[in-house]
Amino acid sequence: MRGSLHVTIPLAALLLGTAVAQAEPPKAAVFDFQLANLGAQGPTEADVARLGPLSDQLRTLLEESGRYAIVSTEPVKEQVARGADLRKCGGCADEYAKSLGADVAITGEIQKVSNLILNINVYIKDLRSDVPEKAYSVDIRGDNDLSFQRGIKYLVKNNLPPAPDAASAGAGRAGR
């Protein structure tokens, strides 16, 4: 009996440690990218067509990195489309994300300085804390799909931090 107690305690400690290290990532509502600061020329069909695939790529990269569990924004898609720009609506993205059960609201916008110079901006707000929203950006050169794909990969891999809880939950997965 005494020998089994010595085995049980270390085994329980190992199992508890494993459960803590594999804590679920925060749930994130990643809203579709929007266009901003397009200057005098306005958006082209290609600019608008690029938003959906770029948004999907961001969701995939964030989920694959282990940073977040992505929740669907589909239930609020119509409201978002009818409302103001997510960057100018006084926190509506946070409210939409909360209504979806998300811990984090992630919005993004594309700034087109010219046909050569563009910016991909991503904004992350942890809804569980009073920490201000954080902004991350990457400049790209070239108004084409490949430039955007490479830019978003670079942004996720090199600029975005681990998820808010990832440091305490074994965030080694974020660098994959």
mmCIF file with all atom_site columns, C-alpha atoms in Angstrom:
data_model
loop_
_atom_site.group_PDB
_atom_site.id
_atom_site.type_symbol
_atom_site.label_atom_id
_atom_site.label_alt_id
_atom_site.label_comp_id
_atom_site.label_asym_id
_atom_site.label_entity_id
_atom_site.label_seq_id
_atom_site.pdbx_PDB_ins_code
_atom_site.Cartn_x
_atom_site.Cartn_y
_atom_site.Cartn_z
_atom_site.occupancy
_atom_site.B_iso_or_equiv
_atom_site.pdbx_formal_charge
_atom_site.auth_seq_id
_atom_site.auth_comp_id
_atom_site.auth_asym_id
_atom_site.auth_atom_id
_atom_site.pdbx_PDB_model_num
ATOM 1   C CA . MET A 1 1   ? 0.000   0.000  0.000   1.00 0.00 ? 1   MET A CA 1
ATOM 2   C CA . ARG A 1 2   ? 2.772   2.397  0.933   1.00 0.00 ? 2   ARG A CA 1
ATOM 3   C CA . GLY A 1 3   ? 4.545   1.834  -2.406  1.00 0.00 ? 3   GLY A CA 1
ATOM 4   C CA . SER A 1 4   ? 1.440   2.674  -4.438  1.00 0.00 ? 4   SER A CA 1
ATOM 5   C CA . LEU A 1 5   ? 1.047   5.993  -2.593  1.00 0.00 ? 5   LEU A CA 1
ATOM 6   C CA . HIS A 1 6   ? 4.562   6.992  -3.668  1.00 0.00 ? 6   HIS A CA 1
ATOM 7   C CA . VAL A 1 7   ? 3.656   6.232  -7.294  1.00 0.00 ? 7   VAL A CA 1
ATOM 8   C CA . THR A 1 8   ? 0.241   7.912  -7.137  1.00 0.00 ? 8   THR A CA 1
ATOM 9   C CA . ILE A 1 9   ? 1.450   11.304 -5.910  1.00 0.00 ? 9   ILE A CA 1
ATOM 10  C CA . PRO A 1 10  ? 4.108   11.816 -8.626  1.00 0.00 ? 10  PRO A CA 1
ATOM 11  C CA . LEU A 1 11  ? 1.687   10.540 -11.269 1.00 0.00 ? 11  LEU A CA 1
ATOM 12  C CA . ALA A 1 12  ? -1.003  12.981 -10.113 1.00 0.00 ? 12  ALA A CA 1
ATOM 13  C CA . ALA A 1 13  ? 1.516   15.832 -10.150 1.00 0.00 ? 13  ALA A CA 1
ATOM 14  C CA . LEU A 1 14  ? 2.605   14.892 -13.680 1.00 0.00 ? 14  LEU A CA 1
ATOM 15  C CA . LEU A 1 15  ? -0.979  14.748 -14.940 1.00 0.00 ? 15  LEU A CA 1
ATOM 16  C CA . LEU A 1 16  ? -1.836  18.095 -13.312 1.00 0.00 ? 16  LEU A CA 1
ATOM 17  C CA . GLY A 1 17  ? 1.262   19.710 -14.834 1.00 0.00 ? 17  GLY A CA 1
ATOM 18  C CA . THR A 1 18  ? 0.352   18.357 -18.260 1.00 0.00 ? 18  THR A CA 1
ATOM 19  C CA . ALA A 1 19  ? -3.191  19.730 -17.967 1.00 0.00 ? 19  ALA A CA 1
ATOM 20  C CA . VAL A 1 20  ? -1.886  23.198 -17.083 1.00 0.00 ? 20  VAL A CA 1
ATOM 21  C CA . ALA A 1 21  ? 0.684   23.174 -19.905 1.00 0.00 ? 21  ALA A CA 1
ATOM 22  C CA . GLN A 1 22  ? -2.013  22.238 -22.417 1.00 0.00 ? 22  GLN A CA 1
ATOM 23  C CA . ALA A 1 23  ? -4.502  24.922 -21.390 1.00 0.00 ? 23  ALA A CA 1
ATOM 24  C CA . GLU A 1 24  ? -6.868  25.908 -24.132 1.00 0.00 ? 24  GLU A CA 1
ATOM 25  C CA . PRO A 1 25  ? -5.829  29.011 -26.071 1.00 0.00 ? 25  PRO A CA 1
ATOM 26  C CA . PRO A 1 26  ? -8.049  32.085 -25.755 1.00 0.00 ? 26  PRO A CA 1
ATOM 27  C CA . LYS A 1 27  ? -11.019 32.236 -28.114 1.00 0.00 ? 27  LYS A CA 1
ATOM 28  C CA . ALA A 1 28  ? -10.573 34.948 -30.735 1.00 0.00 ? 28  ALA A CA 1
ATOM 29  C CA . ALA A 1 29  ? -13.077 36.583 -33.051 1.00 0.00 ? 29  ALA A CA 1
ATOM 30  C CA . VAL A 1 30  ? -11.051 37.546 -36.131 1.00 0.00 ? 30  VAL A CA 1
ATOM 31  C CA . PHE A 1 31  ? -13.107 39.973 -38.177 1.00 0.00 ? 31  PHE A CA 1
ATOM 32  C CA . ASP A 1 32  ? -12.640 40.409 -41.914 1.00 0.00 ? 32  ASP A CA 1
ATOM 33  C CA . PHE A 1 33  ? -10.085 42.975 -43.001 1.00 0.00 ? 33  PHE A CA 1
ATOM 34  C CA . GLN A 1 34  ? -11.442 46.355 -44.033 1.00 0.00 ? 34  GLN A CA 1
ATOM 35  C CA . LEU A 1 35  ? -10.000 49.036 -46.301 1.00 0.00 ? 35  LEU A CA 1
ATOM 36  C CA . ALA A 1 36  ? -8.705  52.327 -44.917 1.00 0.00 ? 36  ALA A CA 1
ATOM 37  C CA . ASN A 1 37  ? -6.912  55.407 -46.188 1.00 0.00 ? 37  ASN A CA 1
ATOM 38  C CA . LEU A 1 38  ? -7.176  54.590 -49.862 1.00 0.00 ? 38  LEU A CA 1
ATOM 39  C CA . GLY A 1 39  ? -6.438  58.132 -50.924 1.00 0.00 ? 39  GLY A CA 1
ATOM 40  C CA . ALA A 1 40  ? -8.057  59.777 -53.913 1.00 0.00 ? 40  ALA A CA 1
ATOM 41  C CA . GLN A 1 41  ? -8.176  56.676 -56.081 1.00 0.00 ? 41  GLN A CA 1
ATOM 42  C CA . GLY A 1 42  ? -10.661 54.650 -54.003 1.00 0.00 ? 42  GLY A CA 1
ATOM 43  C CA . PRO A 1 43  ? -10.787 50.859 -53.804 1.00 0.00 ? 43  PRO A CA 1
ATOM 44  C CA . THR A 1 44  ? -10.421 48.700 -56.879 1.00 0.00 ? 44  THR A CA 1
ATOM 45  C CA . GLU A 1 45  ? -12.253 45.416 -57.439 1.00 0.00 ? 45  GLU A CA 1
ATOM 46  C CA . ALA A 1 46  ? -8.973  43.625 -56.690 1.00 0.00 ? 46  ALA A CA 1
ATOM 47  C CA . ASP A 1 47  ? -8.645  45.497 -53.359 1.00 0.00 ? 47  ASP A CA 1
ATOM 48  C CA . VAL A 1 48  ? -12.105 44.378 -52.258 1.00 0.00 ? 48  VAL A CA 1
ATOM 49  C CA . ALA A 1 49  ? -11.685 40.811 -53.574 1.00 0.00 ? 49  ALA A CA 1
ATOM 50  C CA . ARG A 1 50  ? -8.462  40.372 -51.586 1.00 0.00 ? 50  ARG A CA 1
ATOM 51  C CA . LEU A 1 51  ? -10.059 41.069 -48.164 1.00 0.00 ? 51  LEU A CA 1
ATOM 52  C CA . GLY A 1 52  ? -11.841 37.720 -47.699 1.00 0.00 ? 52  GLY A CA 1
ATOM 53  C CA . PRO A 1 53  ? -8.915  35.437 -48.576 1.00 0.00 ? 53  PRO A CA 1
ATOM 54  C CA . LEU A 1 54  ? -6.516  37.575 -46.522 1.00 0.00 ? 54  LEU A CA 1
ATOM 55  C CA . SER A 1 55  ? -8.874  37.385 -43.516 1.00 0.00 ? 55  SER A CA 1
ATOM 56  C CA . ASP A 1 56  ? -9.135  33.605 -43.893 1.00 0.00 ? 56  ASP A CA 1
ATOM 57  C CA . GLN A 1 57  ? -5.356  33.318 -44.113 1.00 0.00 ? 57  GLN A CA 1
ATOM 58  C CA . LEU A 1 58  ? -4.945  35.321 -40.884 1.00 0.00 ? 58  LEU A CA 1
ATOM 59  C CA . ARG A 1 59  ? -7.444  33.067 -39.078 1.00 0.00 ? 59  ARG A CA 1
ATOM 60  C CA . THR A 1 60  ? -5.666  29.938 -40.285 1.00 0.00 ? 60  THR A CA 1
ATOM 61  C CA . LEU A 1 61  ? -2.205  31.186 -39.355 1.00 0.00 ? 61  LEU A CA 1
ATOM 62  C CA . LEU A 1 62  ? -3.319  32.267 -35.879 1.00 0.00 ? 62  LEU A CA 1
ATOM 63  C CA . GLU A 1 63  ? -5.046  28.957 -35.178 1.00 0.00 ? 63  GLU A CA 1
ATOM 64  C CA . GLU A 1 64  ? -2.146  26.882 -36.553 1.00 0.00 ? 64  GLU A CA 1
ATOM 65  C CA . SER A 1 65  ? 0.300   28.840 -34.386 1.00 0.00 ? 65  SER A CA 1
ATOM 66  C CA . GLY A 1 66  ? -1.572  27.752 -31.270 1.00 0.00 ? 66  GLY A CA 1
ATOM 67  C CA . ARG A 1 67  ? -2.149  31.356 -30.215 1.00 0.00 ? 67  ARG A CA 1
ATOM 68  C CA . TYR A 1 68  ? -5.931  31.306 -30.460 1.00 0.00 ? 68  TYR A CA 1
ATOM 69  C CA . ALA A 1 69  ? -8.971  29.123 -30.954 1.00 0.00 ? 69  ALA A CA 1
ATOM 70  C CA . ILE A 1 70  ? -10.879 30.953 -33.689 1.00 0.00 ? 70  ILE A CA 1
ATOM 71  C CA . VAL A 1 71  ? -14.605 31.530 -33.252 1.00 0.00 ? 71  VAL A CA 1
ATOM 72  C CA . SER A 1 72  ? -16.784 32.191 -36.268 1.00 0.00 ? 72  SER A CA 1
ATOM 73  C CA . THR A 1 73  ? -17.795 35.793 -36.918 1.00 0.00 ? 73  THR A CA 1
ATOM 74  C CA . GLU A 1 74  ? -20.514 34.629 -39.301 1.00 0.00 ? 74  GLU A CA 1
ATOM 75  C CA . PRO A 1 75  ? -23.365 35.271 -36.788 1.00 0.00 ? 75  PRO A CA 1
ATOM 76  C CA . VAL A 1 76  ? -22.549 39.008 -36.732 1.00 0.00 ? 76  VAL A CA 1
ATOM 77  C CA . LYS A 1 77  ? -21.393 39.419 -40.340 1.00 0.00 ? 77  LYS A CA 1
ATOM 78  C CA . GLU A 1 78  ? -24.573 41.223 -41.432 1.00 0.00 ? 78  GLU A CA 1
ATOM 79  C CA . GLN A 1 79  ? -24.437 43.624 -38.475 1.00 0.00 ? 79  GLN A CA 1
ATOM 80  C CA . VAL A 1 80  ? -20.787 44.388 -39.205 1.00 0.00 ? 80  VAL A CA 1
ATOM 81  C CA . ALA A 1 81  ? -21.572 45.052 -42.882 1.00 0.00 ? 81  ALA A CA 1
ATOM 82  C CA . ARG A 1 82  ? -24.436 47.421 -41.970 1.00 0.00 ? 82  ARG A CA 1
ATOM 83  C CA . GLY A 1 83  ? -22.471 49.257 -39.280 1.00 0.00 ? 83  GLY A CA 1
ATOM 84  C CA . ALA A 1 84  ? -19.600 51.678 -39.252 1.00 0.00 ? 84  ALA A CA 1
ATOM 85  C CA . ASP A 1 85  ? -16.007 50.750 -39.990 1.00 0.00 ? 85  ASP A CA 1
ATOM 86  C CA . LEU A 1 86  ? -14.780 48.540 -37.108 1.00 0.00 ? 86  LEU A CA 1
ATOM 87  C CA . ARG A 1 87  ? -11.921 50.969 -36.473 1.00 0.00 ? 87  ARG A CA 1
ATOM 88  C CA . LYS A 1 88  ? -14.318 53.924 -36.104 1.00 0.00 ? 88  LYS A CA 1
ATOM 89  C CA . CYS A 1 89  ? -17.340 52.505 -34.293 1.00 0.00 ? 89  CYS A CA 1
ATOM 90  C CA . GLY A 1 90  ? -16.412 53.145 -30.661 1.00 0.00 ? 90  GLY A CA 1
ATOM 91  C CA . GLY A 1 91  ? -15.745 49.565 -29.602 1.00 0.00 ? 91  GLY A CA 1
ATOM 92  C CA . CYS A 1 92  ? -18.400 47.718 -31.590 1.00 0.00 ? 92  CYS A CA 1
ATOM 93  C CA . ALA A 1 93  ? -15.871 44.997 -32.533 1.00 0.00 ? 93  ALA A CA 1
ATOM 94  C CA . ASP A 1 94  ? -15.373 44.298 -28.824 1.00 0.00 ? 94  ASP A CA 1
ATOM 95  C CA . GLU A 1 95  ? -19.126 43.991 -28.316 1.00 0.00 ? 95  GLU A CA 1
ATOM 96  C CA . TYR A 1 96  ? -19.522 41.729 -31.353 1.00 0.00 ? 96  TYR A CA 1
ATOM 97  C CA . ALA A 1 97  ? -16.654 39.536 -30.114 1.00 0.00 ? 97  ALA A CA 1
ATOM 98  C CA . LYS A 1 98  ? -18.160 39.285 -26.622 1.00 0.00 ? 98  LYS A CA 1
ATOM 99  C CA . SER A 1 99  ? -21.519 38.280 -28.105 1.00 0.00 ? 99  SER A CA 1
ATOM 100 C CA . LEU A 1 100 ? -19.703 35.450 -29.918 1.00 0.00 ? 100 LEU A CA 1
ATOM 101 C CA . GLY A 1 101 ? -18.135 34.217 -26.667 1.00 0.00 ? 101 GLY A CA 1
ATOM 102 C CA . ALA A 1 102 ? -14.643 35.367 -27.631 1.00 0.00 ? 102 ALA A CA 1
ATOM 103 C CA . ASP A 1 103 ? -11.901 36.372 -25.208 1.00 0.00 ? 103 ASP A CA 1
ATOM 104 C CA . VAL A 1 104 ? -10.100 38.460 -27.817 1.00 0.00 ? 104 VAL A CA 1
ATOM 105 C CA . ALA A 1 105 ? -11.247 40.764 -30.644 1.00 0.00 ? 105 ALA A CA 1
ATOM 106 C CA . ILE A 1 106 ? -8.977  40.962 -33.679 1.00 0.00 ? 106 ILE A CA 1
ATOM 107 C CA . THR A 1 107 ? -9.598  43.494 -36.421 1.00 0.00 ? 107 THR A CA 1
ATOM 108 C CA . GLY A 1 108 ? -7.527  44.435 -39.416 1.00 0.00 ? 108 GLY A CA 1
ATOM 109 C CA . GLU A 1 109 ? -7.288  47.038 -42.101 1.00 0.00 ? 109 GLU A CA 1
ATOM 110 C CA . ILE A 1 110 ? -5.399  47.573 -45.305 1.00 0.00 ? 110 ILE A CA 1
ATOM 111 C CA . GLN A 1 111 ? -3.936  50.990 -45.980 1.00 0.00 ? 111 GLN A CA 1
ATOM 112 C CA . LYS A 1 112 ? -3.049  51.730 -49.554 1.00 0.00 ? 112 LYS A CA 1
ATOM 113 C CA . VAL A 1 113 ? -0.569  54.575 -49.800 1.00 0.00 ? 113 VAL A CA 1
ATOM 114 C CA . SER A 1 114 ? -0.048  53.891 -53.507 1.00 0.00 ? 114 SER A CA 1
ATOM 115 C CA . ASN A 1 115 ? -0.055  50.938 -55.900 1.00 0.00 ? 115 ASN A CA 1
ATOM 116 C CA . LEU A 1 116 ? 3.427   50.145 -54.627 1.00 0.00 ? 116 LEU A CA 1
ATOM 117 C CA . ILE A 1 117 ? 3.265   50.947 -50.902 1.00 0.00 ? 117 ILE A CA 1
ATOM 118 C CA . LEU A 1 118 ? 0.659   49.249 -48.704 1.00 0.00 ? 118 LEU A CA 1
ATOM 119 C CA . ASN A 1 119 ? 0.263   48.430 -45.017 1.00 0.00 ? 119 ASN A CA 1
ATOM 120 C CA . ILE A 1 120 ? -1.402  45.473 -43.333 1.00 0.00 ? 120 ILE A CA 1
ATOM 121 C CA . ASN A 1 121 ? -2.541  46.481 -39.840 1.00 0.00 ? 121 ASN A CA 1
ATOM 122 C CA . VAL A 1 122 ? -3.848  44.074 -37.203 1.00 0.00 ? 122 VAL A CA 1
ATOM 123 C CA . TYR A 1 123 ? -5.359  45.191 -33.886 1.00 0.00 ? 123 TYR A CA 1
ATOM 124 C CA . ILE A 1 124 ? -5.718  42.837 -30.925 1.00 0.00 ? 124 ILE A CA 1
ATOM 125 C CA . LYS A 1 125 ? -7.855  43.576 -27.876 1.00 0.00 ? 125 LYS A CA 1
ATOM 126 C CA . ASP A 1 126 ? -7.888  41.186 -24.898 1.00 0.00 ? 126 ASP A CA 1
ATOM 127 C CA . LEU A 1 127 ? -11.466 41.500 -23.657 1.00 0.00 ? 127 LEU A CA 1
ATOM 128 C CA . ARG A 1 128 ? -10.662 39.886 -20.309 1.00 0.00 ? 128 ARG A CA 1
ATOM 129 C CA . SER A 1 129 ? -8.397  42.691 -19.113 1.00 0.00 ? 129 SER A CA 1
ATOM 130 C CA . ASP A 1 130 ? -8.092  46.454 -19.027 1.00 0.00 ? 130 ASP A CA 1
ATOM 131 C CA . VAL A 1 131 ? -5.007  46.362 -21.242 1.00 0.00 ? 131 VAL A CA 1
ATOM 132 C CA . PRO A 1 132 ? -5.355  48.753 -24.187 1.00 0.00 ? 132 PRO A CA 1
ATOM 133 C CA . GLU A 1 133 ? -5.697  47.376 -27.691 1.00 0.00 ? 133 GLU A CA 1
ATOM 134 C CA . LYS A 1 134 ? -2.359  46.627 -29.347 1.00 0.00 ? 134 LYS A CA 1
ATOM 135 C CA . ALA A 1 135 ? -1.567  47.431 -32.967 1.00 0.00 ? 135 ALA A CA 1
ATOM 136 C CA . TYR A 1 136 ? 0.759   45.502 -35.275 1.00 0.00 ? 136 TYR A CA 1
ATOM 137 C CA . SER A 1 137 ? 1.712   46.453 -38.807 1.00 0.00 ? 137 SER A CA 1
ATOM 138 C CA . VAL A 1 138 ? 3.761   45.325 -41.744 1.00 0.00 ? 138 VAL A CA 1
ATOM 139 C CA . ASP A 1 139 ? 4.547   47.359 -44.857 1.00 0.00 ? 139 ASP A CA 1
ATOM 140 C CA . ILE A 1 140 ? 4.466   45.568 -48.171 1.00 0.00 ? 140 ILE A CA 1
ATOM 141 C CA . ARG A 1 141 ? 5.584   46.527 -51.632 1.00 0.00 ? 141 ARG A CA 1
ATOM 142 C CA . GLY A 1 142 ? 3.392   45.516 -54.517 1.00 0.00 ? 142 GLY A CA 1
ATOM 143 C CA . ASP A 1 143 ? -0.371  45.511 -54.864 1.00 0.00 ? 143 ASP A CA 1
ATOM 144 C CA . ASN A 1 144 ? -0.783  41.820 -55.661 1.00 0.00 ? 144 ASN A CA 1
ATOM 145 C CA . ASP A 1 145 ? -1.953  38.656 -53.924 1.00 0.00 ? 145 ASP A CA 1
ATOM 146 C CA . LEU A 1 146 ? 1.547   37.260 -53.378 1.00 0.00 ? 146 LEU A CA 1
ATOM 147 C CA . SER A 1 147 ? 2.711   40.428 -51.585 1.00 0.00 ? 147 SER A CA 1
ATOM 148 C CA . PHE A 1 148 ? -0.284  40.273 -49.269 1.00 0.00 ? 148 PHE A CA 1
ATOM 149 C CA . GLN A 1 149 ? 0.157   36.550 -48.577 1.00 0.00 ? 149 GLN A CA 1
ATOM 150 C CA . ARG A 1 150 ? 3.815   37.023 -47.716 1.00 0.00 ? 150 ARG A CA 1
ATOM 151 C CA . GLY A 1 151 ? 3.055   40.121 -45.653 1.00 0.00 ? 151 GLY A CA 1
ATOM 152 C CA . ILE A 1 152 ? 0.452   38.436 -43.454 1.00 0.00 ? 152 ILE A CA 1
ATOM 153 C CA . LYS A 1 153 ? 2.723   35.408 -42.923 1.00 0.00 ? 153 LYS A CA 1
ATOM 154 C CA . TYR A 1 154 ? 5.550   37.712 -41.863 1.00 0.00 ? 154 TYR A CA 1
ATOM 155 C CA . LEU A 1 155 ? 3.278   39.680 -39.538 1.00 0.00 ? 155 LEU A CA 1
ATOM 156 C CA . VAL A 1 156 ? 2.013   36.570 -37.735 1.00 0.00 ? 156 VAL A CA 1
ATOM 157 C CA . LYS A 1 157 ? 5.409   34.888 -37.512 1.00 0.00 ? 157 LYS A CA 1
ATOM 158 C CA . ASN A 1 158 ? 7.578   37.863 -36.575 1.00 0.00 ? 158 ASN A CA 1
ATOM 159 C CA . ASN A 1 159 ? 5.443   40.688 -35.179 1.00 0.00 ? 159 ASN A CA 1
ATOM 160 C CA . LEU A 1 160 ? 2.512   39.252 -33.252 1.00 0.00 ? 160 LEU A CA 1
ATOM 161 C CA . PRO A 1 161 ? 3.155   38.205 -29.670 1.00 0.00 ? 161 PRO A CA 1
ATOM 162 C CA . PRO A 1 162 ? 1.965   34.950 -28.147 1.00 0.00 ? 162 PRO A CA 1
ATOM 163 C CA . ALA A 1 163 ? -1.638  34.916 -26.970 1.00 0.00 ? 163 ALA A CA 1
ATOM 164 C CA . PRO A 1 164 ? -2.211  36.598 -23.592 1.00 0.00 ? 164 PRO A CA 1
ATOM 165 C CA . ASP A 1 165 ? -2.285  33.265 -21.690 1.00 0.00 ? 165 ASP A CA 1
ATOM 166 C CA . ALA A 1 166 ? 0.238   31.420 -23.843 1.00 0.00 ? 166 ALA A CA 1
ATOM 167 C CA . ALA A 1 167 ? 3.307   32.403 -21.823 1.00 0.00 ? 167 ALA A CA 1
ATOM 168 C CA . SER A 1 168 ? 1.926   30.658 -18.758 1.00 0.00 ? 168 SER A CA 1
ATOM 169 C CA . ALA A 1 169 ? 0.562   27.743 -20.752 1.00 0.00 ? 169 ALA A CA 1
ATOM 170 C CA . GLY A 1 170 ? 3.727   26.638 -22.542 1.00 0.00 ? 170 GLY A CA 1
ATOM 171 C CA . ALA A 1 171 ? 3.745   28.994 -25.516 1.00 0.00 ? 171 ALA A CA 1
ATOM 172 C CA . GLY A 1 172 ? 6.491   27.164 -27.327 1.00 0.00 ? 172 GLY A CA 1
ATOM 173 C CA . ARG A 1 173 ? 3.936   26.342 -29.999 1.00 0.00 ? 173 ARG A CA 1
ATOM 174 C CA . ALA A 1 174 ? 3.744   29.974 -31.134 1.00 0.00 ? 174 ALA A CA 1
ATOM 175 C CA . GLY A 1 175 ? 7.074   29.786 -32.940 1.00 0.00 ? 175 GLY A CA 1
ATOM 176 C CA . ARG A 1 176 ? 6.092   26.889 -35.223 1.00 0.00 ? 176 ARG A CA 1
#
